[in-house]
Coordinates of C-alpha atoms and ligand atoms in Angstrom, one line a residue:
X1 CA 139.7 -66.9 -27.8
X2 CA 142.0 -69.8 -28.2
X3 CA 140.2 -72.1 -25.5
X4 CA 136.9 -71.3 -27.7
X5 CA 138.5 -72.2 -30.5
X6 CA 139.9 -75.6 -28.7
X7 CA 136.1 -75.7 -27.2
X8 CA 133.8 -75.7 -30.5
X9 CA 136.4 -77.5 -33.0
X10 CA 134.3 -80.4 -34.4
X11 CA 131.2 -79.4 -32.6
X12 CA 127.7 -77.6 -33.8
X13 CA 124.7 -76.0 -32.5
X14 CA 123.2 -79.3 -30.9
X15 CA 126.4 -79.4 -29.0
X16 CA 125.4 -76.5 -26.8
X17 CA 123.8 -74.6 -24.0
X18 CA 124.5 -71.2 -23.1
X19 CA 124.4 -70.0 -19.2
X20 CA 121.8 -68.1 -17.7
X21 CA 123.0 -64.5 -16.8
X22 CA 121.7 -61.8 -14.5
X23 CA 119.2 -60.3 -16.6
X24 CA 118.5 -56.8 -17.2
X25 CA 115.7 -56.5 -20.0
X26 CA 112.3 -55.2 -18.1
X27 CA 110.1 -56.3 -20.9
X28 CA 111.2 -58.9 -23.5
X29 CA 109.7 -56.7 -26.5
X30 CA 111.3 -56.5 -30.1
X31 CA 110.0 -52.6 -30.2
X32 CA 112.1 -52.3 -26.7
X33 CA 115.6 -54.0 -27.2
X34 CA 117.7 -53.0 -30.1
X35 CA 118.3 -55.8 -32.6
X36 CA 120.3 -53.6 -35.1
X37 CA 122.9 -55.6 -37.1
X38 CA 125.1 -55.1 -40.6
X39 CA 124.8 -57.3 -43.1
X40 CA 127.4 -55.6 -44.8
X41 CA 129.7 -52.7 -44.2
X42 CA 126.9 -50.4 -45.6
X43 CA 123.6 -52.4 -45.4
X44 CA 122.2 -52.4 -42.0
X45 CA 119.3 -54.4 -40.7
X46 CA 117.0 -54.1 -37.7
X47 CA 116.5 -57.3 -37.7
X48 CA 119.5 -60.1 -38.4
X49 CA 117.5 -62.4 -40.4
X50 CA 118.4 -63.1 -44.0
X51 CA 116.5 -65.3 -46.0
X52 CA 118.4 -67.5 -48.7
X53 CA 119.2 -67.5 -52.0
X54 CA 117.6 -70.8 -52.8
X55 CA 115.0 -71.1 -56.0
X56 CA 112.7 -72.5 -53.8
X57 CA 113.0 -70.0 -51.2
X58 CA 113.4 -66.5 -52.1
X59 CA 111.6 -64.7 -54.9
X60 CA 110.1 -61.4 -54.7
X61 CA 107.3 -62.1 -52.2
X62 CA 109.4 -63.8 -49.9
X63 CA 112.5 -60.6 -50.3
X64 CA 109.0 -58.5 -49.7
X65 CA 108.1 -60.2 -46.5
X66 CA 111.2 -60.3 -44.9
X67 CA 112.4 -56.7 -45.8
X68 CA 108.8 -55.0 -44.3
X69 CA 109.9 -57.2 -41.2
X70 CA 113.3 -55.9 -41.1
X71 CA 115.6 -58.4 -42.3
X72 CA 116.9 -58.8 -46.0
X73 CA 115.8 -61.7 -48.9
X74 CA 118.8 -62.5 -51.9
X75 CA 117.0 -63.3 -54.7
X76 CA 118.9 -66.6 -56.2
X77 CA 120.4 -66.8 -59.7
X78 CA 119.0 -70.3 -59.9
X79 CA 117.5 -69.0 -63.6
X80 CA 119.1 -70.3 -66.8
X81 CA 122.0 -69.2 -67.9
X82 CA 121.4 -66.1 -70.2
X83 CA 118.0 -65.8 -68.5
X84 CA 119.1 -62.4 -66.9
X85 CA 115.6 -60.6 -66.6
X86 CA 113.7 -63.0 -64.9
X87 CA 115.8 -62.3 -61.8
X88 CA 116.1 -58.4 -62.7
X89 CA 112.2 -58.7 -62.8
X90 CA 112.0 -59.8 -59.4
X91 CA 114.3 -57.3 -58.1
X92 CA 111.9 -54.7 -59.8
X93 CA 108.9 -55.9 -58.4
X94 CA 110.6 -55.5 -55.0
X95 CA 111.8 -52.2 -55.8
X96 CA 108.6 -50.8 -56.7
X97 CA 106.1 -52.2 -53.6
X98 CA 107.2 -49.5 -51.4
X99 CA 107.8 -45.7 -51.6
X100 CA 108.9 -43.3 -49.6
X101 CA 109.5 -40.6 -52.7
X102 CA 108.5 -42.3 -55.8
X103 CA 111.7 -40.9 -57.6
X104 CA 110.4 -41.8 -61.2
X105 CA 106.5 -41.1 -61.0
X106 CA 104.4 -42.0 -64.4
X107 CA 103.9 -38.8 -66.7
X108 CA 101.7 -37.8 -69.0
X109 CA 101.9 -34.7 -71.3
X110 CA 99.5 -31.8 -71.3
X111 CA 98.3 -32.4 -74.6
X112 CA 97.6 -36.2 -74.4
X113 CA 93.8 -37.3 -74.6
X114 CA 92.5 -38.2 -71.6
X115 CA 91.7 -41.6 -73.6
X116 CA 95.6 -42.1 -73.7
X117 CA 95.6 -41.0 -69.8
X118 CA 93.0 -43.8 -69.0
X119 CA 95.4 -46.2 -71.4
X120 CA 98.5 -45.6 -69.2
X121 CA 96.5 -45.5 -66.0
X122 CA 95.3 -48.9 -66.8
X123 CA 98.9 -49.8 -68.0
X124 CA 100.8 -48.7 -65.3
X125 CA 98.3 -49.8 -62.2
X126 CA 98.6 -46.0 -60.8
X127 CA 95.9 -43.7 -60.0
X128 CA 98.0 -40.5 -60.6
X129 CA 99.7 -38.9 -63.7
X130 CA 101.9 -36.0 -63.0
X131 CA 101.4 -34.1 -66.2
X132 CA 104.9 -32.8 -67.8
X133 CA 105.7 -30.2 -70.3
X134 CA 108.3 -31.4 -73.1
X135 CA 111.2 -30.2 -70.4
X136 CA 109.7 -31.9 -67.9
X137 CA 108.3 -29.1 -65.9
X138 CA 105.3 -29.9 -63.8
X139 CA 101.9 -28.6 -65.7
X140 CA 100.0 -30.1 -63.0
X141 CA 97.9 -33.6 -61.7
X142 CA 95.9 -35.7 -63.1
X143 CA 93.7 -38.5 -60.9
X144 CA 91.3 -41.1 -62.0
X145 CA 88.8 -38.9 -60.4
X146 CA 89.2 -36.5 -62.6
X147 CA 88.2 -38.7 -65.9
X148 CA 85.1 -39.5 -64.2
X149 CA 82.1 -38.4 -66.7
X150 CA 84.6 -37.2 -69.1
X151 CA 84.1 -40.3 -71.2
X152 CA 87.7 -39.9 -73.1
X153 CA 87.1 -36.8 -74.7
X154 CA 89.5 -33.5 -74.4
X155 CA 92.7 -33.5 -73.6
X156 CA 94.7 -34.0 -70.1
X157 CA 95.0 -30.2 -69.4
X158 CA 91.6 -29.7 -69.9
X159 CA 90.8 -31.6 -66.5
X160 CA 94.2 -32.0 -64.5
X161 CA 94.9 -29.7 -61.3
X162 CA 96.4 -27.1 -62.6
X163 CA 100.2 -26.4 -61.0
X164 CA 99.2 -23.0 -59.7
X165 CA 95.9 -24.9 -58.0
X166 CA 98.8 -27.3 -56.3
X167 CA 100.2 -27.8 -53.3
X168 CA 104.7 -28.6 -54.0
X169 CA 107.4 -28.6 -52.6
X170 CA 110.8 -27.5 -54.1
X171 CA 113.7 -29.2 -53.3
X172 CA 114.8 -32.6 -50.3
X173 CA 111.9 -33.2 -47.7
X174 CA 111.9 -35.9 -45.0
X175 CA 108.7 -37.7 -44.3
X176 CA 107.8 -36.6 -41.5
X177 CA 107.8 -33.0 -42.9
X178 CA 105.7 -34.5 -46.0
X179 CA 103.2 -36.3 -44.0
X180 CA 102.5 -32.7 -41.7
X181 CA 101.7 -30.6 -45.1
X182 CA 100.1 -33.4 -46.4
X183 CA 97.6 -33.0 -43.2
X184 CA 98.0 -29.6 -43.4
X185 CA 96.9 -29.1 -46.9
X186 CA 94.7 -32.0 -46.5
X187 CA 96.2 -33.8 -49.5
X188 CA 96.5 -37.1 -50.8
X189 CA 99.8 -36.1 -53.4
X190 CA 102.5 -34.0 -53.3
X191 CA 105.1 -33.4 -56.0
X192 CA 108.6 -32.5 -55.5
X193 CA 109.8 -30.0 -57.9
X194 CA 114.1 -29.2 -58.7
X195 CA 114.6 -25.4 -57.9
X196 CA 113.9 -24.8 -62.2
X197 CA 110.6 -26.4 -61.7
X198 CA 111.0 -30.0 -63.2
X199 CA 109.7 -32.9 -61.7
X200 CA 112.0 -34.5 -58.9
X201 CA 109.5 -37.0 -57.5
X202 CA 106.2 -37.6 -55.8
X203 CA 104.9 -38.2 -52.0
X204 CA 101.6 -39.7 -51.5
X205 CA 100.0 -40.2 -48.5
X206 CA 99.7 -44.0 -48.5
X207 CA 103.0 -44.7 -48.9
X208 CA 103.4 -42.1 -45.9
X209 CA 101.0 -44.5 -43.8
X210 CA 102.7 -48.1 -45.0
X211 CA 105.8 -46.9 -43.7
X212 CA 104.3 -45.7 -40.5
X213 CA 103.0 -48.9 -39.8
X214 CA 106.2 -50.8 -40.7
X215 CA 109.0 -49.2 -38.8
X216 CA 111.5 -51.9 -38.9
X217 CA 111.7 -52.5 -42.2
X218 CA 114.5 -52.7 -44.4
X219 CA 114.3 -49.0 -47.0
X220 CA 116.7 -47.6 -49.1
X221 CA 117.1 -43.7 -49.0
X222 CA 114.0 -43.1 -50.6
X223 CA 111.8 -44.9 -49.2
X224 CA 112.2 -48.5 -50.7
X225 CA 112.4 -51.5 -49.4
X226 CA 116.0 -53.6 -49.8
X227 CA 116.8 -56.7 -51.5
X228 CA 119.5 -58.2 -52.3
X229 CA 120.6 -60.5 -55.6
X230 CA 122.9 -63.3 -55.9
X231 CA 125.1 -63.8 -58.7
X232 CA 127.8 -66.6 -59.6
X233 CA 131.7 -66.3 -60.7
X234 CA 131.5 -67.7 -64.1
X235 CA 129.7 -67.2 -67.3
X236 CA 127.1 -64.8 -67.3
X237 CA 127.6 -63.2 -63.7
X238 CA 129.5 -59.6 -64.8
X239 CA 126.2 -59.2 -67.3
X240 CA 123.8 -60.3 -64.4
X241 CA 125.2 -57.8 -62.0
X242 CA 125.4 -55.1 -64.5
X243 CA 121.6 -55.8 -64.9
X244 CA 120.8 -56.5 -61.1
X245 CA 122.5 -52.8 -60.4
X246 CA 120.6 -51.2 -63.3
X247 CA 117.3 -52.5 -61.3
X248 CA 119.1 -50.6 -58.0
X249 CA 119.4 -53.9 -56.2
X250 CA 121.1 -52.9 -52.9
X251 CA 123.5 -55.5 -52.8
X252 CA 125.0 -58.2 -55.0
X253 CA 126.2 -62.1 -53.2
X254 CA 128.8 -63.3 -55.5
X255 CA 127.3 -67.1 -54.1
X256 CA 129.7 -70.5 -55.1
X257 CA 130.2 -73.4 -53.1
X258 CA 134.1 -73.1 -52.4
X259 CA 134.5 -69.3 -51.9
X260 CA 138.0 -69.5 -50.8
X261 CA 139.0 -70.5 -54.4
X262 CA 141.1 -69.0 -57.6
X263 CA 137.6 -68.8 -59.5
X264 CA 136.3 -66.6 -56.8
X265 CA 139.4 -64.3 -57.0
X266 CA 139.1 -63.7 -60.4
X267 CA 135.5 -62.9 -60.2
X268 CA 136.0 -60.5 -57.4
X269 CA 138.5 -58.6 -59.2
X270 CA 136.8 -58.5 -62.2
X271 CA 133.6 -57.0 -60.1
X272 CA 135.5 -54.6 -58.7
X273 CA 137.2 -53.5 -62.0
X274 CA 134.0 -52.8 -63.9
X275 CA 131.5 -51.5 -60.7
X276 CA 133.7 -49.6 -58.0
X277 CA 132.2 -50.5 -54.1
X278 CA 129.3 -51.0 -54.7
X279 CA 128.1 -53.2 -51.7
X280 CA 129.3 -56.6 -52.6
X281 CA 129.5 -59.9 -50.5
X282 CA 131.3 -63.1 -51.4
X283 CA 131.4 -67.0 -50.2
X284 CA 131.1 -69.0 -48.8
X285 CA 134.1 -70.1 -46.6
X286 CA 134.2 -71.9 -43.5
X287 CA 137.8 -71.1 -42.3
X288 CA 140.0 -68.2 -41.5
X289 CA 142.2 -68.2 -44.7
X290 CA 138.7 -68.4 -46.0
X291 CA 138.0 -65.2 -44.1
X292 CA 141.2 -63.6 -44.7
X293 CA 141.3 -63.8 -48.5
X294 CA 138.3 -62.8 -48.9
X295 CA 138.7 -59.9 -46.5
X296 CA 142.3 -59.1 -49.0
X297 CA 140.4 -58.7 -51.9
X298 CA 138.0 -56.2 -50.4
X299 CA 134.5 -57.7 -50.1
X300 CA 132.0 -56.0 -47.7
X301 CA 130.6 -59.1 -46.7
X302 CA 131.2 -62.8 -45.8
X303 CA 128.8 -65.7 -46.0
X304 CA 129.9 -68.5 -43.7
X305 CA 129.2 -72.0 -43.9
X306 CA 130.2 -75.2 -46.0
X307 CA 128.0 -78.1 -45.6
X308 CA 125.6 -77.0 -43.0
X309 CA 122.6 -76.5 -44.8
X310 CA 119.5 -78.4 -44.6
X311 CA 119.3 -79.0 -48.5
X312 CA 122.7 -79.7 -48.4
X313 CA 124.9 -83.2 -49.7
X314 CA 128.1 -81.8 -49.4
X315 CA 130.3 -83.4 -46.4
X316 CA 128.1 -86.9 -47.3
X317 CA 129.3 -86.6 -51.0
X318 CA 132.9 -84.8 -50.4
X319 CA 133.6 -85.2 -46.8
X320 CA 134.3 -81.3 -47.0
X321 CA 133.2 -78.9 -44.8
X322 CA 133.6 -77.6 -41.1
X323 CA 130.7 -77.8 -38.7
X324 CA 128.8 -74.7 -38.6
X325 CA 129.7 -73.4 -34.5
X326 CA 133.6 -74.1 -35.2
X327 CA 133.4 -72.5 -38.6
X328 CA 131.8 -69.3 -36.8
X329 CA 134.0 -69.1 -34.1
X330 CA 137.2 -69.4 -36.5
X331 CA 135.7 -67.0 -38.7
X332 CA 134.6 -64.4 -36.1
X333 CA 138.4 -64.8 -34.6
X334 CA 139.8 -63.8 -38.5
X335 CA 137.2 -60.9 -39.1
X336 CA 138.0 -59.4 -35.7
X337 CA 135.0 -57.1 -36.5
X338 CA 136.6 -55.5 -39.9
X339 CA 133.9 -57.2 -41.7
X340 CA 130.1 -58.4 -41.1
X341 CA 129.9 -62.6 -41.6
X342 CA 126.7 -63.8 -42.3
X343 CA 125.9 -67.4 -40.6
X344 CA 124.8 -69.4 -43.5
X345 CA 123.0 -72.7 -42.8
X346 CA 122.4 -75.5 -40.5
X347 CA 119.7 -73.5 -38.2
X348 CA 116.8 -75.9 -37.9
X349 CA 115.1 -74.4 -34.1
X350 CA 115.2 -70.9 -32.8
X351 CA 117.9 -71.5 -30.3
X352 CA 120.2 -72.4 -33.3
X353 CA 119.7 -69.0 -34.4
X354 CA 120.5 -67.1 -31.1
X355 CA 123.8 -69.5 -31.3
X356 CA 124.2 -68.4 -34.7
X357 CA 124.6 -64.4 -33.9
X358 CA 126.2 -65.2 -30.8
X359 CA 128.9 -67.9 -32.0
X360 CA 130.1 -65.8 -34.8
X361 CA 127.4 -64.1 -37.6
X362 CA 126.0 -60.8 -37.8
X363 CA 123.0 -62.2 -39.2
X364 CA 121.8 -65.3 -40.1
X365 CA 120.9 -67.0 -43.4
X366 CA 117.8 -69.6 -43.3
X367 CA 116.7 -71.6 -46.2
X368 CA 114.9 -74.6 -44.8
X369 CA 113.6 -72.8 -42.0
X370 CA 111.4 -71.1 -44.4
X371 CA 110.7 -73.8 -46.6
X372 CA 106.9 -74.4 -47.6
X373 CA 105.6 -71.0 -45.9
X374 CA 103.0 -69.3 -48.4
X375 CA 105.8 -66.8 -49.7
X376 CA 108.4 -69.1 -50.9
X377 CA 108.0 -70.0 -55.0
X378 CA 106.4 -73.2 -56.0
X379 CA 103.4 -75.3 -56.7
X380 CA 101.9 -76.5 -53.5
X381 CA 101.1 -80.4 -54.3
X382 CA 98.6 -82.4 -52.5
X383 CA 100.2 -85.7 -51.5
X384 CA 99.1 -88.9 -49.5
X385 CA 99.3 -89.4 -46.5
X386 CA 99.0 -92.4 -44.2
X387 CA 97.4 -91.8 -41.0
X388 CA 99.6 -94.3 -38.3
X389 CA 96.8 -94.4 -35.9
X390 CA 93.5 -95.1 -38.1
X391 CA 95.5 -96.5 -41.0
X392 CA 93.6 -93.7 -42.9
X393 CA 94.9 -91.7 -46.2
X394 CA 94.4 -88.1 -46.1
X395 CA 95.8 -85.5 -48.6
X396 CA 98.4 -82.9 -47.0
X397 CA 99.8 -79.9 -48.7
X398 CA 103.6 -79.9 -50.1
X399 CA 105.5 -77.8 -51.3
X400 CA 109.5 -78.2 -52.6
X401 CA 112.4 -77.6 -50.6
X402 CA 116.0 -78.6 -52.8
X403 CA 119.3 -77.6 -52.0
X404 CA 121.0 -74.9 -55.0
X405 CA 123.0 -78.0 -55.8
X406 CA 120.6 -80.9 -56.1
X407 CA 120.3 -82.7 -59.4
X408 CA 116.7 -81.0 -59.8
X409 CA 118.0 -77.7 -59.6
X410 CA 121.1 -78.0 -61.9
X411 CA 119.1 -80.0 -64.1
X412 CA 116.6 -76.8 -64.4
X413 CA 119.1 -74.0 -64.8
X414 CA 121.2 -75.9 -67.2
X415 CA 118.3 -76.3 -69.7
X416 CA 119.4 -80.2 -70.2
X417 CA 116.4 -82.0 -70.4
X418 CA 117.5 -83.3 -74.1
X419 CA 120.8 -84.5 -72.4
X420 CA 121.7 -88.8 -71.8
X421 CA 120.4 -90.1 -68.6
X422 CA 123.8 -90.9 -67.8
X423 CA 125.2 -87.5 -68.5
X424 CA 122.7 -86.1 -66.0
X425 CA 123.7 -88.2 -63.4
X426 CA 127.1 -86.9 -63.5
X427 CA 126.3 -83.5 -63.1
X428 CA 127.9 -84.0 -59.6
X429 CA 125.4 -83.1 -57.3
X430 CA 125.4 -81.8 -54.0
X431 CA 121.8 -81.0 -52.5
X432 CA 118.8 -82.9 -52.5
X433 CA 115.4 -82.4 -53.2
X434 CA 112.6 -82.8 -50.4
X435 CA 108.7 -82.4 -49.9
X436 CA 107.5 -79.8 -47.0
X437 CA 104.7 -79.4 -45.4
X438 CA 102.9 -76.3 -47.1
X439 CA 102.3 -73.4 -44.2
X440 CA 101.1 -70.3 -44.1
X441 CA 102.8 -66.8 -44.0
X442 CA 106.4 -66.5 -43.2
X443 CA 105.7 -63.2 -41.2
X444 CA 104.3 -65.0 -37.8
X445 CA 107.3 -67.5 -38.2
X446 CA 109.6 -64.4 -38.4
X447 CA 108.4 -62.2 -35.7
X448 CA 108.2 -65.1 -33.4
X449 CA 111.8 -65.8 -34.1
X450 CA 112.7 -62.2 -33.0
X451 CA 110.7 -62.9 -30.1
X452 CA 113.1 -66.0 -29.3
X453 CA 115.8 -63.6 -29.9
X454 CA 114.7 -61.0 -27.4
X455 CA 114.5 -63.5 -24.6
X456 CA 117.5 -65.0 -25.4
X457 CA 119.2 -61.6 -24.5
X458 CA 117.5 -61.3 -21.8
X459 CA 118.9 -64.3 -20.7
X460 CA 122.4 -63.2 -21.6
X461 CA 121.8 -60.4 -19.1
X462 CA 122.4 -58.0 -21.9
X463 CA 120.1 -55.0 -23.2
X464 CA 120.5 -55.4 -26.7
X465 CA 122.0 -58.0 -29.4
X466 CA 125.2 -55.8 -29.9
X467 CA 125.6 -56.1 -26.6
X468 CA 125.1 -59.7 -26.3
X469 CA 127.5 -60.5 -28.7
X470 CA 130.1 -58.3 -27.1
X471 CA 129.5 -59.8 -23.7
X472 CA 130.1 -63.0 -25.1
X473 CA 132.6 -62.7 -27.0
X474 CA 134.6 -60.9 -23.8
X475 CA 133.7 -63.8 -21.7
X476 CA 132.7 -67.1 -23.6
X477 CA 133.4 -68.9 -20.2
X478 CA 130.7 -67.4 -18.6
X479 CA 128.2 -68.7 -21.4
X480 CA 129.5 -71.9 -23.1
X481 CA 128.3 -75.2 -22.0
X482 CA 129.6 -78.1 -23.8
X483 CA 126.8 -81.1 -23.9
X484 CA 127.1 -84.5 -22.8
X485 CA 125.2 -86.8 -25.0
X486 CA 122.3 -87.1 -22.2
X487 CA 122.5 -83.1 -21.4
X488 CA 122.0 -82.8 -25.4
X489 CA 118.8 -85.4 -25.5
X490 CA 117.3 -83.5 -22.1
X491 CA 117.6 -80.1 -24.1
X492 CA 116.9 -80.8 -27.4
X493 CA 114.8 -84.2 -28.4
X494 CA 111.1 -83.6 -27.6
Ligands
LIG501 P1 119.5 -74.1 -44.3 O1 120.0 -75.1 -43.3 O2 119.0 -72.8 -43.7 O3 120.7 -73.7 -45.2 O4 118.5 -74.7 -45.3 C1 120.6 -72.8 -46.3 C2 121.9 -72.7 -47.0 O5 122.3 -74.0 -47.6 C3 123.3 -73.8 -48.6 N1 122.9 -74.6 -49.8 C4 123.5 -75.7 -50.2 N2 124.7 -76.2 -49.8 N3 124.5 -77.9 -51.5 C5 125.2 -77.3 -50.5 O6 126.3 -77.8 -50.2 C6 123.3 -77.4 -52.0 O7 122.7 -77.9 -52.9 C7 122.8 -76.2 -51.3 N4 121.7 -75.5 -51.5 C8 121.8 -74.5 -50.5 C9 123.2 -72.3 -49.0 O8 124.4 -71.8 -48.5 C10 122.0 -71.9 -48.3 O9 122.0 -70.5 -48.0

């Protein structure tokens, strides 16, 4: 491992090729080659991808989209300070999109008129009620069908199912269990009843479907899909995690610039104190004393990368930072596998990617790379263009890409509009603020990086990424091709 270390030191992903292998891969198919990765010691993913905690990346739709294709999205903290709920809310809305068992179903009471059922119906977006007694013991269903013609009047157990007309199922069931009474009853709802009759969930048969047709993606025990929330190690950050793990986020990224620092001790300690092991990853670091303190005070997870990021001002402003395949490499070497590293920044092509997992992360974190697809936040702004060949203007879509750090950025979440021009400008920034081309989805963009990824194994002459990575990692020799400034413009300028 030392002549890697000797290899990479100064260099990044442009820097190199990897070796063609004997391959052993019959067909290059994500549904065929195992992809399976940790992106933290209990968060696994089928997919390595992770997409950033950037304001102008990941929000709910995006942590949606990349979840249901198998990877993981951290919702940022880039809300003012104080503004807790905003980032709770998107947690939420992530939360609730998928089911496997709806654990907290909407109720309704017997006695309730079926004007009030309509009312929470309509409040709640759902087409089901499981009606409750006063202890919470199921009294039956109600569906929209069954206010049809009723025109408000009566009450809820006048037109529910009645629970000895229903099909339930007391105690744990696994889906594939649910979804053969469901055909065997030939219906649309079941309830899940505790052994003294109370309500202890619901199974419907379209969240049964959604998940059949999704089998990569990213659920919690019940069903849900995953997401992840970051938070920072001053201020409000013990109150925003409180909140974030009240919302049953999956996994909190305590997320600062210099990781491997006293501020981020404190706040790990102080984490731990107040909410036990639940699933926490820190950084980022770049180094292996960066690696190793973290690692001391018990984190589950290790962003690497200072400086790397597209978005990013850091080494031009500080002359910090460690380019992103040596800081990999010396990471991996500290880790030594007691702890999943997550590749953070710096991968602009697909090959970067595969370089990514194989130089030293378990996954990878992209920010730019998903910048201006239709699920990241923003306005999409028409801007002018001028054509070079015709001379003509044309309007092209843009949306905002800014690094976490950019003036624009601290200047929102710090609420100082109001504040000297000059006071502004010496906010210290370290990100910038770009236009993007607007594009659509992020989901062809995702599966086609997987794609990538597959034949990049093949490639390796290994069956699956584990294996890949383990192969490698044996025998870097074999692999590692270090560029010559012509070998680099043949592979990558186009
Ligand atoms: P990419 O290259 O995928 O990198 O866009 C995403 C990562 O960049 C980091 N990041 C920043 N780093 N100043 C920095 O020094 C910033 O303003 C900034 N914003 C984001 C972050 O780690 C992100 O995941």
């Amino acid at each position: 491992m030392a002549d890697l270390l000797d290899l990479v030191r100064g260099c990044t992903f442009d820097d190199f090729l990897f070796t063609p292998q004997h391959g052993v891969v019959e067909r290059r198919e994500p549904t065929l080659i195992d992809l399976t990765s940790r992106f933290s010691f209990g968060l696994a993913l089928k997919r390595p991808i992770v997409s950033a905690n950037m304001d102008t990346v990941t929000r709910s739709e995006m942590a949606i989209a990349v979840a249901e294709e198998g990877g993981l999205g951290i919702i940022d903290r880039g809300f003012r300070s104080g503004e807790i709920e905003p980032q709770v809310r998107e947690v939420q809305i992530v939360k609730r999109k998928q089911h496997g068992i709806i654990g907290d179903p909407y109720t309704i009471g017997p006695d309730a008129s079926l004007t009030e059922a309509e009312a929470r119906m309509r409040a709640t977006g759902v087409g089901t009620l499981v009606v409750v007694d006063e202890r919470r013991r199921v009294q039956g269903l109600l569906t929209t069908r069954d206010l049809r013609f009723a025109n408000g009047a009566g009450t809820v157990a006048s037109r529910m199912t009645p629970r000895e007309r229903l099909t339930v199922h007391t105690g744990e069931l696994e889906p594939a269990r649910a979804e053969e009474l469901m055909r065997t009853h030939k219906i649309k709802k079941l309830p899940l009843l505790n052994a003294d009759g109370t309500l202890r969930g619901l199974i419907t048969a379209k969240d049964l479907i959604v998940q059949r047709q999704l089998p990569s993606a990213t659920r919690d025990s019940q069903g849900r899909l995953r997401v992840g929330a970051a938070i920072g190690a001053t201020g409000d950050y013990l109150e925003r995690a409180a909140e974030l793990l009240r919302a049953e986020v999956d996994v909190i990224v305590i997320d600062i610039a210099h990781g491997h620092s006293v501020v981020m001790a404190r706040a790990i300690e102080a984490f731990r104190k107040r909410f036990g092991d639940v699933q926490l990853v820190a950084g980022n670091v770049a180094t292996a004393d960066g690696v190793r303190f973290l690692l001391e005070r018990g984190v589950d997870g290790i962003k690497v990368g200072i400086g790397p990021g597209g978005g990013c001002t850091t080494r031009l402003n500080t002359n910090y930072g460690v380019p992103q395949v040596q800081a990999l490499v010396e990471c991996r070497a500290a880790a030594d596998g007691r702890v999943p590293l997550i590749a953070d920044g710096g991968v602009r092509r697909h090959g970067a990617f595969v370089q990514a997992l194989t130089f030293g992360g378990d996954t990878v974190m992209l920010g730019g790379m998903l910048a201006g697809t239709a699920e990241t936040p923003g306005e999409t702004v028409q801007k002018p263009v001028v054509l070079p060949d015709s001379n003509r203007t044309v309007h092209v879509p843009f949306k905002v890409f800014r690094g976490m750090a950019s003036l624009q950025a601290i200047v929102d979440r710090l609420d100082v509009e109001d504040a000297e021009a000059a006071d502004v400008e010496a906010l210290g920034a370290e990100g910038m603020e770009v236009s993007v081309p607007a594009r659509g989805s992020v989901r062809p963009l995702l599966r086609d990086l997987i794609k990538h990824l597959c034949s990049a194994i093949s490639y390796s002459g290994a069956g699956s990424l584990a294996a890949m990575q383990e192969m490698f990692r044996k025998h870097p020799d074999r692999y590692v091709i270090k560029l010559s400034e012509s070998g680099r413009r043949e592979s990558f300028e186009r």
